[in-house]
Coordinates of C-alpha atoms in Angstrom, one line a residue:
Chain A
X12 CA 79.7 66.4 87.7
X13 CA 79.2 69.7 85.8
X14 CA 78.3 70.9 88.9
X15 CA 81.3 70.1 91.0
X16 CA 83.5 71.3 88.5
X17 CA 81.9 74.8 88.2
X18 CA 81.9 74.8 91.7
X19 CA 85.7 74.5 92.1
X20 CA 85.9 77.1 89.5
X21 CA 83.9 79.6 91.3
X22 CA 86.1 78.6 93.9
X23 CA 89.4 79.5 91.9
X24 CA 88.3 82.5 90.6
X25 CA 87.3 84.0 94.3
X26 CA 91.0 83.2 95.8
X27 CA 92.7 84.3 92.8
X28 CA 90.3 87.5 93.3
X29 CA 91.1 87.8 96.6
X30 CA 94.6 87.1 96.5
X31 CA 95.8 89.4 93.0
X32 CA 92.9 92.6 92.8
X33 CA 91.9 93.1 96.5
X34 CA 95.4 93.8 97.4
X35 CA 95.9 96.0 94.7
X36 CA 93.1 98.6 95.8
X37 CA 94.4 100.7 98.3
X38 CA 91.7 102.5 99.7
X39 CA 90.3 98.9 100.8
X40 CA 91.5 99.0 104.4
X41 CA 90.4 95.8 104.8
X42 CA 89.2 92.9 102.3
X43 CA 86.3 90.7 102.8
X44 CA 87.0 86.9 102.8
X45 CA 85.7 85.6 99.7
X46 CA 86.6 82.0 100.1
X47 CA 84.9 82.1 103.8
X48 CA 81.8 83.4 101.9
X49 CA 81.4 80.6 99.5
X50 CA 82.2 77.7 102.0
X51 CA 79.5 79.0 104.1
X52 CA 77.0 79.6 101.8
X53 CA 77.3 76.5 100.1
X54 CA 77.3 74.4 103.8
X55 CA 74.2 76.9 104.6
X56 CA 72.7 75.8 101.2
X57 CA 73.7 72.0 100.5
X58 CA 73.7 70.6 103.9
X59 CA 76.6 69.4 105.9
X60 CA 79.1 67.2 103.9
X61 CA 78.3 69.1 101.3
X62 CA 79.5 71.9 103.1
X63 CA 82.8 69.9 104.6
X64 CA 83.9 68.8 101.1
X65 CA 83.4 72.3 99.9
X66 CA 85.4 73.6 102.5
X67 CA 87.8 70.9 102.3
X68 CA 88.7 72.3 98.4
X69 CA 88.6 75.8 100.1
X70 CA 91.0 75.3 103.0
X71 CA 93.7 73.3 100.9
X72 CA 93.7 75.9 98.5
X73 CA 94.5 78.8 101.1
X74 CA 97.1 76.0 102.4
X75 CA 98.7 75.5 99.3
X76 CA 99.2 79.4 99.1
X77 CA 101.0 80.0 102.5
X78 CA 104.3 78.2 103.7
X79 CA 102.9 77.5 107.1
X80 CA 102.1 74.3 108.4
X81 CA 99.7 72.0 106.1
X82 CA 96.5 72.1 107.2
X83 CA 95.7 75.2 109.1
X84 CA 93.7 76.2 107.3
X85 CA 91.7 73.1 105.9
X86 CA 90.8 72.4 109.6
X87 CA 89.1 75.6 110.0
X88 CA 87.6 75.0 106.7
X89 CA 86.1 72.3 106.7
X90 CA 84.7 72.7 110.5
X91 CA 83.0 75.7 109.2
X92 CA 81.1 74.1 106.0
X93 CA 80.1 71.4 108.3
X94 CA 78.8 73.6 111.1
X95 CA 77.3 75.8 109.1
X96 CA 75.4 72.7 107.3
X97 CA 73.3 72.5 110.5
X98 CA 71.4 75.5 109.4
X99 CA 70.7 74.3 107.2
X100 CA 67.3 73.1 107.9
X101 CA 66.3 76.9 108.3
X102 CA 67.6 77.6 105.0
X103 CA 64.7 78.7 101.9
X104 CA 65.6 80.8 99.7
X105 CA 64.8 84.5 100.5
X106 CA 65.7 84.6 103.9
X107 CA 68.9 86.7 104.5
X108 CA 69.0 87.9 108.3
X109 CA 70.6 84.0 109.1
X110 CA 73.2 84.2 106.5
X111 CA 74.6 87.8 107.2
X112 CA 74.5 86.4 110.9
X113 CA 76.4 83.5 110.3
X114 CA 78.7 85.1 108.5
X115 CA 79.4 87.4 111.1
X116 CA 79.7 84.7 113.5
X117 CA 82.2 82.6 110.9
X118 CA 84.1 86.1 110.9
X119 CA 84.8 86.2 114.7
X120 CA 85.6 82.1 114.6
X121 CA 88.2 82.7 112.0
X122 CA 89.8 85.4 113.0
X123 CA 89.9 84.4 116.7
X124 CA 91.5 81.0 115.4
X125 CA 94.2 83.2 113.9
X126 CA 94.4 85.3 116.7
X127 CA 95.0 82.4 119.3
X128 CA 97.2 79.9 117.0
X129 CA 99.0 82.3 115.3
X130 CA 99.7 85.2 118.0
X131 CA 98.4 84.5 121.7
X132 CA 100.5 81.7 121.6
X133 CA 103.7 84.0 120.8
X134 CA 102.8 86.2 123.6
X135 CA 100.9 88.7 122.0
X136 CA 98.6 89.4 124.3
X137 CA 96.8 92.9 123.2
X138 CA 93.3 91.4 121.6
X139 CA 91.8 94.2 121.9
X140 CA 94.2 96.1 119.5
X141 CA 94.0 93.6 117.0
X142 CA 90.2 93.4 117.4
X143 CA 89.8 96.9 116.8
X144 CA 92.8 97.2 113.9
X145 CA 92.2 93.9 112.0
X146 CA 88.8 92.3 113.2
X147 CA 86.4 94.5 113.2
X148 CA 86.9 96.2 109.6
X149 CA 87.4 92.9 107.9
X150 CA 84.1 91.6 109.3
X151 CA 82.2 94.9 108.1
X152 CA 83.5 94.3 104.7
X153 CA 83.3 90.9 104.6
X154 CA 79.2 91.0 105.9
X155 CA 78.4 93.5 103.4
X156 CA 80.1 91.4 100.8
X157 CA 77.7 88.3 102.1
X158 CA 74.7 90.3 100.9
X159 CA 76.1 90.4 97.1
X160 CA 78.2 86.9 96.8
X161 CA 75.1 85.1 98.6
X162 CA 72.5 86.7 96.3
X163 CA 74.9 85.4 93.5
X164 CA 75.5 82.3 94.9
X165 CA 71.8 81.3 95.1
X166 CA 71.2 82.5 91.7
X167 CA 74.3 80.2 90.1
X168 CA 72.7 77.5 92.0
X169 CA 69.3 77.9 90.9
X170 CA 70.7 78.2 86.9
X171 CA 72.3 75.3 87.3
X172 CA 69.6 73.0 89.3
X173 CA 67.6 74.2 86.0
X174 CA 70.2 73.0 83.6
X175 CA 70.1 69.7 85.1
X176 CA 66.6 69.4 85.1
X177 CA 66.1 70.4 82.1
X178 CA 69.0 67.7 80.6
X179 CA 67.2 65.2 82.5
X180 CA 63.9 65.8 81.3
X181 CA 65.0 65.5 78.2
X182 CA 66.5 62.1 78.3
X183 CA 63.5 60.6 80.1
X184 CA 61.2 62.0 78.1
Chain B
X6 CA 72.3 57.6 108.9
X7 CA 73.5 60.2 106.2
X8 CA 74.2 62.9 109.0
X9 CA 76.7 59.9 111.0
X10 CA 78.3 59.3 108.4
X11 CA 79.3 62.7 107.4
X12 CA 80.2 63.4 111.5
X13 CA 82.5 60.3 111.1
X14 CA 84.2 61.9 107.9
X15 CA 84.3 64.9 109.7
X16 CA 86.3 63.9 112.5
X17 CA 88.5 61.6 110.3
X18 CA 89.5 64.8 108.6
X19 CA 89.7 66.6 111.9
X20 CA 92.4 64.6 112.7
X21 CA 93.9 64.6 109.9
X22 CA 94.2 67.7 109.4
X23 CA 95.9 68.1 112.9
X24 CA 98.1 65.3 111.9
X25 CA 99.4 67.1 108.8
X26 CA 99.8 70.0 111.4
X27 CA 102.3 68.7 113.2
X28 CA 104.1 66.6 111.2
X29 CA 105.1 70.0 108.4
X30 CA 105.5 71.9 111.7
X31 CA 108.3 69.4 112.3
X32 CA 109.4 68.5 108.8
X33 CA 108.4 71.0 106.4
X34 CA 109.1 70.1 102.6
X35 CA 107.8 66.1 101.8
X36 CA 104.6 68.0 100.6
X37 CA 106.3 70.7 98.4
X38 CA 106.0 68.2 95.3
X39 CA 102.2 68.8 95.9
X40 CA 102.7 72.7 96.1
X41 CA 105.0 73.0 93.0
X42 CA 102.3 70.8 91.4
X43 CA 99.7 73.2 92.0
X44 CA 101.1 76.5 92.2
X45 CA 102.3 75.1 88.1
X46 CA 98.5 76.0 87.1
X47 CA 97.7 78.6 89.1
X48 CA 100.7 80.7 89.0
X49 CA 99.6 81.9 85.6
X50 CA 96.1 82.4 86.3
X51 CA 97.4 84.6 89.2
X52 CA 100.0 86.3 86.6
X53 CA 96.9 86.8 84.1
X54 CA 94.7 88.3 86.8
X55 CA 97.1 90.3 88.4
X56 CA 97.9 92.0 85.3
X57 CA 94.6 92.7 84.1
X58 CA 93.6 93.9 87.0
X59 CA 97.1 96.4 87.2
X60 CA 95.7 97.4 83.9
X61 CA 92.8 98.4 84.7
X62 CA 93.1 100.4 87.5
X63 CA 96.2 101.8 86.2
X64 CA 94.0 103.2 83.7
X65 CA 91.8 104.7 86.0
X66 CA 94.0 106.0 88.4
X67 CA 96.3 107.4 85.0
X68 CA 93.3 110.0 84.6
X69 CA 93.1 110.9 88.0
X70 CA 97.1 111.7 88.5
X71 CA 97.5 113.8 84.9
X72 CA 96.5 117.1 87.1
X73 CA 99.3 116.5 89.6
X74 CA 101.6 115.2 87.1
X75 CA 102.5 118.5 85.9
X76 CA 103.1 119.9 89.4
X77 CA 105.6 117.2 89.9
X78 CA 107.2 117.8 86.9
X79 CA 108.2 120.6 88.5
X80 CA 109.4 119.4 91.3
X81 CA 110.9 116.0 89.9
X82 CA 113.2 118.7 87.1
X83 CA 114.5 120.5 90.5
X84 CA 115.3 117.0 91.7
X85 CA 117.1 115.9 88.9
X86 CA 119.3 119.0 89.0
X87 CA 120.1 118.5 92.8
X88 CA 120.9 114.9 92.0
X89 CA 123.5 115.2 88.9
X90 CA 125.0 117.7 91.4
X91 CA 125.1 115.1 94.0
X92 CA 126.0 112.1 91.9
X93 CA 128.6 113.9 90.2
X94 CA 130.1 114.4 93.5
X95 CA 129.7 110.7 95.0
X96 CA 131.8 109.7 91.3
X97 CA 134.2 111.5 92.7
X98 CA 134.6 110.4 96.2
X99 CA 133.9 106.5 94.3
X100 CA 137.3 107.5 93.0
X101 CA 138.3 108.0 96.3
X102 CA 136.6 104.7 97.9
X103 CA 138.3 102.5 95.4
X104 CA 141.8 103.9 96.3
X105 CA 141.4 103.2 99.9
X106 CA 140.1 100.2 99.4
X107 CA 142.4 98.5 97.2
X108 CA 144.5 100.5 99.7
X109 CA 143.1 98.1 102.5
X110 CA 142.5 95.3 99.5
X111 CA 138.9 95.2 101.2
X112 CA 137.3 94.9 97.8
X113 CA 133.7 94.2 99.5
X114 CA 130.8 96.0 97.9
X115 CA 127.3 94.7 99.2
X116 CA 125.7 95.8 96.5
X117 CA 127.4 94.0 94.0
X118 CA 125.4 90.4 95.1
X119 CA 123.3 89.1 92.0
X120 CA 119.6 90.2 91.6
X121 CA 116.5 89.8 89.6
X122 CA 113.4 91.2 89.1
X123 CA 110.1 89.9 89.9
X124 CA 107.1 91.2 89.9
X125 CA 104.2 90.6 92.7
X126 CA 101.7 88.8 91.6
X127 CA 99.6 88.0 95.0
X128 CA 99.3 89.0 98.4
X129 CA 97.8 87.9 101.4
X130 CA 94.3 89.7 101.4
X131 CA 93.9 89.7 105.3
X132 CA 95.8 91.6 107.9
X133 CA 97.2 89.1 109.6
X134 CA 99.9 87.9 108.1
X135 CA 102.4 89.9 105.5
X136 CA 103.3 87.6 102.9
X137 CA 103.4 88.4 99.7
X138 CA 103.9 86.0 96.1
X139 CA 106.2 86.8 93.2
X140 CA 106.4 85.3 89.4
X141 CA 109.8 84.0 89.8
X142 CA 110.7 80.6 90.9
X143 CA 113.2 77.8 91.4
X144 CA 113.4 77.9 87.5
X145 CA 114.8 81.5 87.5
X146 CA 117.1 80.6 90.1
X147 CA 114.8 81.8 93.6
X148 CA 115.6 79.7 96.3
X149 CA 114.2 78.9 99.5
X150 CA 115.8 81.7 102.0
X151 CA 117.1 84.5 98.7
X152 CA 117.0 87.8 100.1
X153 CA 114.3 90.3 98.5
X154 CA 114.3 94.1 97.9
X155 CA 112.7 96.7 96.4
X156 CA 113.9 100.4 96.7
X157 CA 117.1 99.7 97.8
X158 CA 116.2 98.7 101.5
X159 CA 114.9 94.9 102.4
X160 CA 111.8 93.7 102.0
X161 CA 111.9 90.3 102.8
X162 CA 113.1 86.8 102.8
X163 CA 111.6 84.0 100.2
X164 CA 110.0 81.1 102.7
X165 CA 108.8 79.0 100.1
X166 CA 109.6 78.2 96.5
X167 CA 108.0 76.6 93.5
X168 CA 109.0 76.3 89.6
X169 CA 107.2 79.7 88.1
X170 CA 107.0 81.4 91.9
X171 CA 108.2 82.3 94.6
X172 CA 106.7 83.4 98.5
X173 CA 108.1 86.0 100.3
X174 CA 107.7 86.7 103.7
X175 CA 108.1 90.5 104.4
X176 CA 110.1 92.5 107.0
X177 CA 106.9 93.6 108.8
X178 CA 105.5 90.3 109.3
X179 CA 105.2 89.6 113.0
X180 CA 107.1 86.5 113.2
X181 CA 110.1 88.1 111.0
X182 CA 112.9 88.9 112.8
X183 CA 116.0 89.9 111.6
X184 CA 119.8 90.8 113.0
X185 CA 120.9 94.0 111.9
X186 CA 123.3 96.5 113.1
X187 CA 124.1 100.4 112.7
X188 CA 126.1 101.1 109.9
X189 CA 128.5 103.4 111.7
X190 CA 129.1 101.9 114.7
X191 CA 128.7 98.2 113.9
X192 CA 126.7 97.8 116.9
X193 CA 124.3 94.7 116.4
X194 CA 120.3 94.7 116.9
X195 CA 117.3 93.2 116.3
X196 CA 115.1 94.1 113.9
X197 CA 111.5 92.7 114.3
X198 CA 107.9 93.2 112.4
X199 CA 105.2 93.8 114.8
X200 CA 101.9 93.8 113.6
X201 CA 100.2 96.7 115.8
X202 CA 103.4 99.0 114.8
X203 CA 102.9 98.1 111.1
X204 CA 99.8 100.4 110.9
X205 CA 102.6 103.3 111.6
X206 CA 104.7 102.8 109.0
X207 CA 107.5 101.2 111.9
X208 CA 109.2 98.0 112.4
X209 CA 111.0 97.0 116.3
X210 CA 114.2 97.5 117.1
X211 CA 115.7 95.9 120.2
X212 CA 119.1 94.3 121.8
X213 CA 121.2 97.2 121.3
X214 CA 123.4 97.1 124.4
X215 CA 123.3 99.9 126.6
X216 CA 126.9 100.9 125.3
X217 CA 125.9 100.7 121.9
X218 CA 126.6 104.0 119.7
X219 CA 122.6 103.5 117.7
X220 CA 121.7 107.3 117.4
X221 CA 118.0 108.2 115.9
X222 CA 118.6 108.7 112.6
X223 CA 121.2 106.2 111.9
X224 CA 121.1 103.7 109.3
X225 CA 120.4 100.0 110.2
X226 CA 121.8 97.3 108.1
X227 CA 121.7 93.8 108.0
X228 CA 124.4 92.4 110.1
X229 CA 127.4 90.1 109.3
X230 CA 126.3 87.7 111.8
X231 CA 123.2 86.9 110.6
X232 CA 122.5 83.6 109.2
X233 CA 120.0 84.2 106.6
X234 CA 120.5 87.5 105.3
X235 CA 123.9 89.0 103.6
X236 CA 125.8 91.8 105.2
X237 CA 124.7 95.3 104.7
X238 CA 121.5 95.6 102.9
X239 CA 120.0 98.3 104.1
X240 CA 117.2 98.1 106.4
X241 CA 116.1 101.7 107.3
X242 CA 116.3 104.4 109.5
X243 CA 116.4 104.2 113.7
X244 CA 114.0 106.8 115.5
X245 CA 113.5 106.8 119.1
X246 CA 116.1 104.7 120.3
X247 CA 115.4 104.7 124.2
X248 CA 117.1 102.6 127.0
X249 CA 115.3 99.8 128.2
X250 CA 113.9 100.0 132.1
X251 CA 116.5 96.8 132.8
X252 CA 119.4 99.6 132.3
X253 CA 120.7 96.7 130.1
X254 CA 119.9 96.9 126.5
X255 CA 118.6 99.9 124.5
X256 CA 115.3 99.7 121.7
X257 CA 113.4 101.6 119.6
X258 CA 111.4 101.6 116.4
X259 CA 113.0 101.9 112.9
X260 CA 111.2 103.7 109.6
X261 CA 112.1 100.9 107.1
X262 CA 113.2 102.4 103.2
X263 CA 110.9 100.4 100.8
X264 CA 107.8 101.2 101.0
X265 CA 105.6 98.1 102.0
X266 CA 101.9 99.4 100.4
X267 CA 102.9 99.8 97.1
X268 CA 105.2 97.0 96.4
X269 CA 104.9 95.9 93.1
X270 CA 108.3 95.0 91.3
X271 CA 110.9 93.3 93.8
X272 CA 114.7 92.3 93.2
X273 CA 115.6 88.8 94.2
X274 CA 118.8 87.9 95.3
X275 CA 120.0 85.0 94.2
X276 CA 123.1 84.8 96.2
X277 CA 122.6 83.1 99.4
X278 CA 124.1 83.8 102.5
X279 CA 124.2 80.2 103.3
X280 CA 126.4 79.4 100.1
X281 CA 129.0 82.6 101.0
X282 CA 129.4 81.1 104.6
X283 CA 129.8 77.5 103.8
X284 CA 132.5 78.9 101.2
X285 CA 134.3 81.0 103.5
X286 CA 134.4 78.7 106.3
X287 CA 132.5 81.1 108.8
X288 CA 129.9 79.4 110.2
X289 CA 127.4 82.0 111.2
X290 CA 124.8 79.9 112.1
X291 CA 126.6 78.3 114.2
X292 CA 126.3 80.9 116.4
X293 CA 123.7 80.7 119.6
X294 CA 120.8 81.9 119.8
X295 CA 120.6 83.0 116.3
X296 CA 118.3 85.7 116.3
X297 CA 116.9 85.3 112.7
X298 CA 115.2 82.1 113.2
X299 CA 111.2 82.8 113.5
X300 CA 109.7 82.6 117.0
X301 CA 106.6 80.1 117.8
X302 CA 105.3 77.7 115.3
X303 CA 107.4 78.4 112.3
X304 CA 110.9 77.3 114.5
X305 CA 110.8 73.6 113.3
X306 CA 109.7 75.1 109.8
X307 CA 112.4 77.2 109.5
X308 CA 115.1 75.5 110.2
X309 CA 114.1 72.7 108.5
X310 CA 114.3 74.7 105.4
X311 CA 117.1 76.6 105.9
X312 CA 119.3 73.4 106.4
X313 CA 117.6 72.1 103.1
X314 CA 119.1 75.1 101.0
X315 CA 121.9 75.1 102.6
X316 CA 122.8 71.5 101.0
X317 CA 121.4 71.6 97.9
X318 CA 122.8 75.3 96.7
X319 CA 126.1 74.9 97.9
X320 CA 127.3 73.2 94.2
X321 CA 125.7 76.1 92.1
X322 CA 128.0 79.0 92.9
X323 CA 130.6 79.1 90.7
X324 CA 134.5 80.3 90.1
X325 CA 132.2 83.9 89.7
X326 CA 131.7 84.2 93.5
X327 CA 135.0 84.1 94.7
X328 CA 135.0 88.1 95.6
X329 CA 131.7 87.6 97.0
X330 CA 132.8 84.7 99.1
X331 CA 135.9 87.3 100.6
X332 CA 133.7 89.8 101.7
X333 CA 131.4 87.2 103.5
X334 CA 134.4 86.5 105.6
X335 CA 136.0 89.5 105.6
X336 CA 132.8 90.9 106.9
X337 CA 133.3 87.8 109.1
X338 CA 136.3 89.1 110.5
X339 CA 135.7 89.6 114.0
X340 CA 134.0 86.1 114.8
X341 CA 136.8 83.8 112.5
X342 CA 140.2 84.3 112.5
X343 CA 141.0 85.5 108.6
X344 CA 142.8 82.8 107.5
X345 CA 140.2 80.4 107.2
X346 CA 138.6 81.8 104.1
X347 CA 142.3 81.7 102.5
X348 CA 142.3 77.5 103.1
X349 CA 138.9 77.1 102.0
X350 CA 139.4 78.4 98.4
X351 CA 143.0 76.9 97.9
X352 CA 141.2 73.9 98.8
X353 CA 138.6 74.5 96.1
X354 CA 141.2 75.2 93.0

């Protein structure tokens, strides 16, 4: 329970980070996409419906945030947490050349979900401008960001499974 | 077993998902009670962060801009000079401008529509899309479709609207488009974001027609026809205005006046322009092919909106908008015949 709710939190505190300081740094060109982090870590570390529900908080959040249609974003979301549960079985704990590879790969899936539902479909036809303008410098930022946020992640995760075991030793012993 | 299970759930929220899709593409609004709800606690933990966060780097960056202050002390003391110069010049030709006008009894002064400040307390953190959030919401009088600047040149229109905020969709989004039209000629255009322009500092300009009198240089407002935005805010400056290969229409780019990086404070319009035409009797959106509505997805979104504000804002303007409600049809002129506004407010004493 505790869990869930410091989860959401974490959760919270990454979009309002994303959303109110990133912008406010201008020599950021680019920002790297917290919430995409976290949904993808936690799929790549709890397994998949974990990793759905996860991203299922994630995406309405983003949703609730922009006046598009409802559910654009969930959908992605929660496809990625799920997806990126089926790593899961090559997950342990100090292995980082799969994460920073699936979250370059989660990077291209997002952004090309954008692209195509969002612009191709208005005619926009110039990928390869937006690829080089929009793409490519959020997916630097947002892959070197994996290595710290990940590294965090696990460690939150690893306090916490401690906390419980602890509470739980105590009341059976 | 487990691993079914969750691909079932997975699917079922697949679909549901897609479901949701379409239906607010269609019918936007029957989840805004779920939006207002949510945006009621985070609104202030946005507001908190935000200003923390302008704190602190204002702090930081108030160190690094105390060596170049001086310098433009300089230079802003040289400015102030020129400028008493200059404005006690423009209080005289004021003088001047009210004479003719009561002369012509065209008493319409855009800027006279009523604003308030805002401040920006989020913004979309990926390139993709140029929206922006501000601290002010329905309870502050924002409504769905209020005109924002900052600057003194547009910045946007509000798309979405809850209690404590407000989201603004900025010129330089690529879906926003909006009709504007050169100041001195009246000649009408279109004034469009474009994402791969943005990078420039440049927003679109097209459907000028060939005949039109649009001159690099000149200023482009926002046009009397439009259905969304009141007449003659200004919009910026046209550069390049070329004629199109089809020998029909002319285009070019335009250097908008607020500056979109730095946006921090906005002014909201409350005044709609939906409220000044159903007053006056023009019926500017009645007109075809209305060029401010979005393009792709949005369309249904849009409209769907728009005709919401429309009905449910028309009761709060007051006796205080009467003068505004002349220049909307005034301004309105060439598309209504003048007498219509006249019946319209006998009708409302």
């Amino acid at each position: 329970m505790r869990r869930i709710l410091i989860n959401v939190l974490l959760l919270v505190v990454a979009f309002t980070i994303q959303n109110c300081v990133f912008p406010l740094i201008p020599f950021l060109s680019a920002t790297p996409n917290l919430l995409l982090i976290l949904t993808f870590s936690f799929g790549f570390v709890h397994g998949k419906s974990a990793g759905m529900y996860y991203g299922l908080v994630a995406g309405i959040l983003l949703d609730l945030f922009y006046s598009g249609p409802f559910g654009f974003y969930t959908l992605l979301f929660v496809n990625i947490g799920y997806f990126n549960g089926i790593c899961t079985k090559y997950y342990y704990e100090d292995y980082i050349t799969l994460p920073l590879i699936l979250s370059l790969v989660n990077e291209i899936v997002y952004n090309l979900y954008i692209y195509v539902l969002r612009f191709l479909i208005r005619n926009r036809l110039d990928i390869l401008y937006y690829v080089k303008e929009i793409v490519i410098p959020e997916m630097i930022f947002t892959v070197v960001t994996t290595l710290l946020i990940y590294r965090f992640f696990l460690f939150t995760d690893r306090r916490l499974r401690e906390m419980e075991d602890r509470n739980r030793n105590r009341r059976d012993g | 077993m487990e691993s079914k299970r969750s691909k079932y759930i997975l699917i079922g929220l697949s679909v549901f998902c897609m479901l949701l899709i379409g239906i607010t593409s269609f019918k936007d609004g029957f989840l805004n009670p779920l939006r207002n709800g949510i945006g009621y606690f985070l609104s202030p933990i946005q507001s908190g962060v935000n200003r923390a966060g302008t704190s602190l780097y204002n702090g930081i960056s108030n160190y690094a801009s105390l060596a170049g202050a001086m310098e433009e002390k300089q230079a802003m003391q040289e400015q102030i000079d020129t400028l008493v110069e200059e404005n006690s010049r423009l209080q005289s030709e004021q003088f001047e401008l009210n004479r003719l006008r009561q002369l012509y009894q065209l008493d319409q002064d855009y800027m006279q529509y009523q604003k308030i400040g805002a401040r920006v307390i989020a913004k979309d953190s990926g390139d993709w899309f140029q929206v922006f959030r501000i601290n002010k919401g329905s309870a502050d009088g924002v409504q769905v479709d209020a005109n924002v600047m900052a600057g003194g040149g547009l910045v946007g229109i509000v798309t979405d609207v809850g209690a404590h905020y407000a989201t603004v969709r900025s010129i330089i989004d690529d879906v926003s488009r909006v009709s504007g039209m050169a100041q001195q000629s009246g000649d009408t255009c279109i004034v469009s974001g474009d994402l791969m322009l943005f990078g420039e500092g440049r927003l679109r300009i097209t459907n000028i027609s060939k005949d039109g009198d649009v001159k690099d240089g000149d200023r482009i407002v926002t046009s009397n026809i439009s259905s969304k935005y009141l007449p003659g805010i200004l919009i910026g400056y046209a550069t390049d205005i070329t004629t199109d290969p089809t020998r029909l229409t002319k285009s070019g780019y335009l250097v908008p006046v607020a500056h979109f990086d730095s946006l921090q404070e906005v002014l909201v319009i409350t005044t709609l322009k939906a409220d000044q035409t159903e007053q006056g009797g023009a019926g500017a959106s009645d007109i075809p092919g209305n060029p401010d509505s979005t393009t792709g997805a949005e369309t249904g979104l849009e409209s769907g909106s728009e005709t919401s504000a429309g009905s449910e804002t028309g009761s709060q303007m007051g006796t205080g908008a009467e003068t505004e409600t002349e220049n909307g049809a005034e301004a309105g002129a060439g598309l209504e015949t003048s007498t219509e506004p006249q019946t319209s407010q006998s009708g409302e004493e």
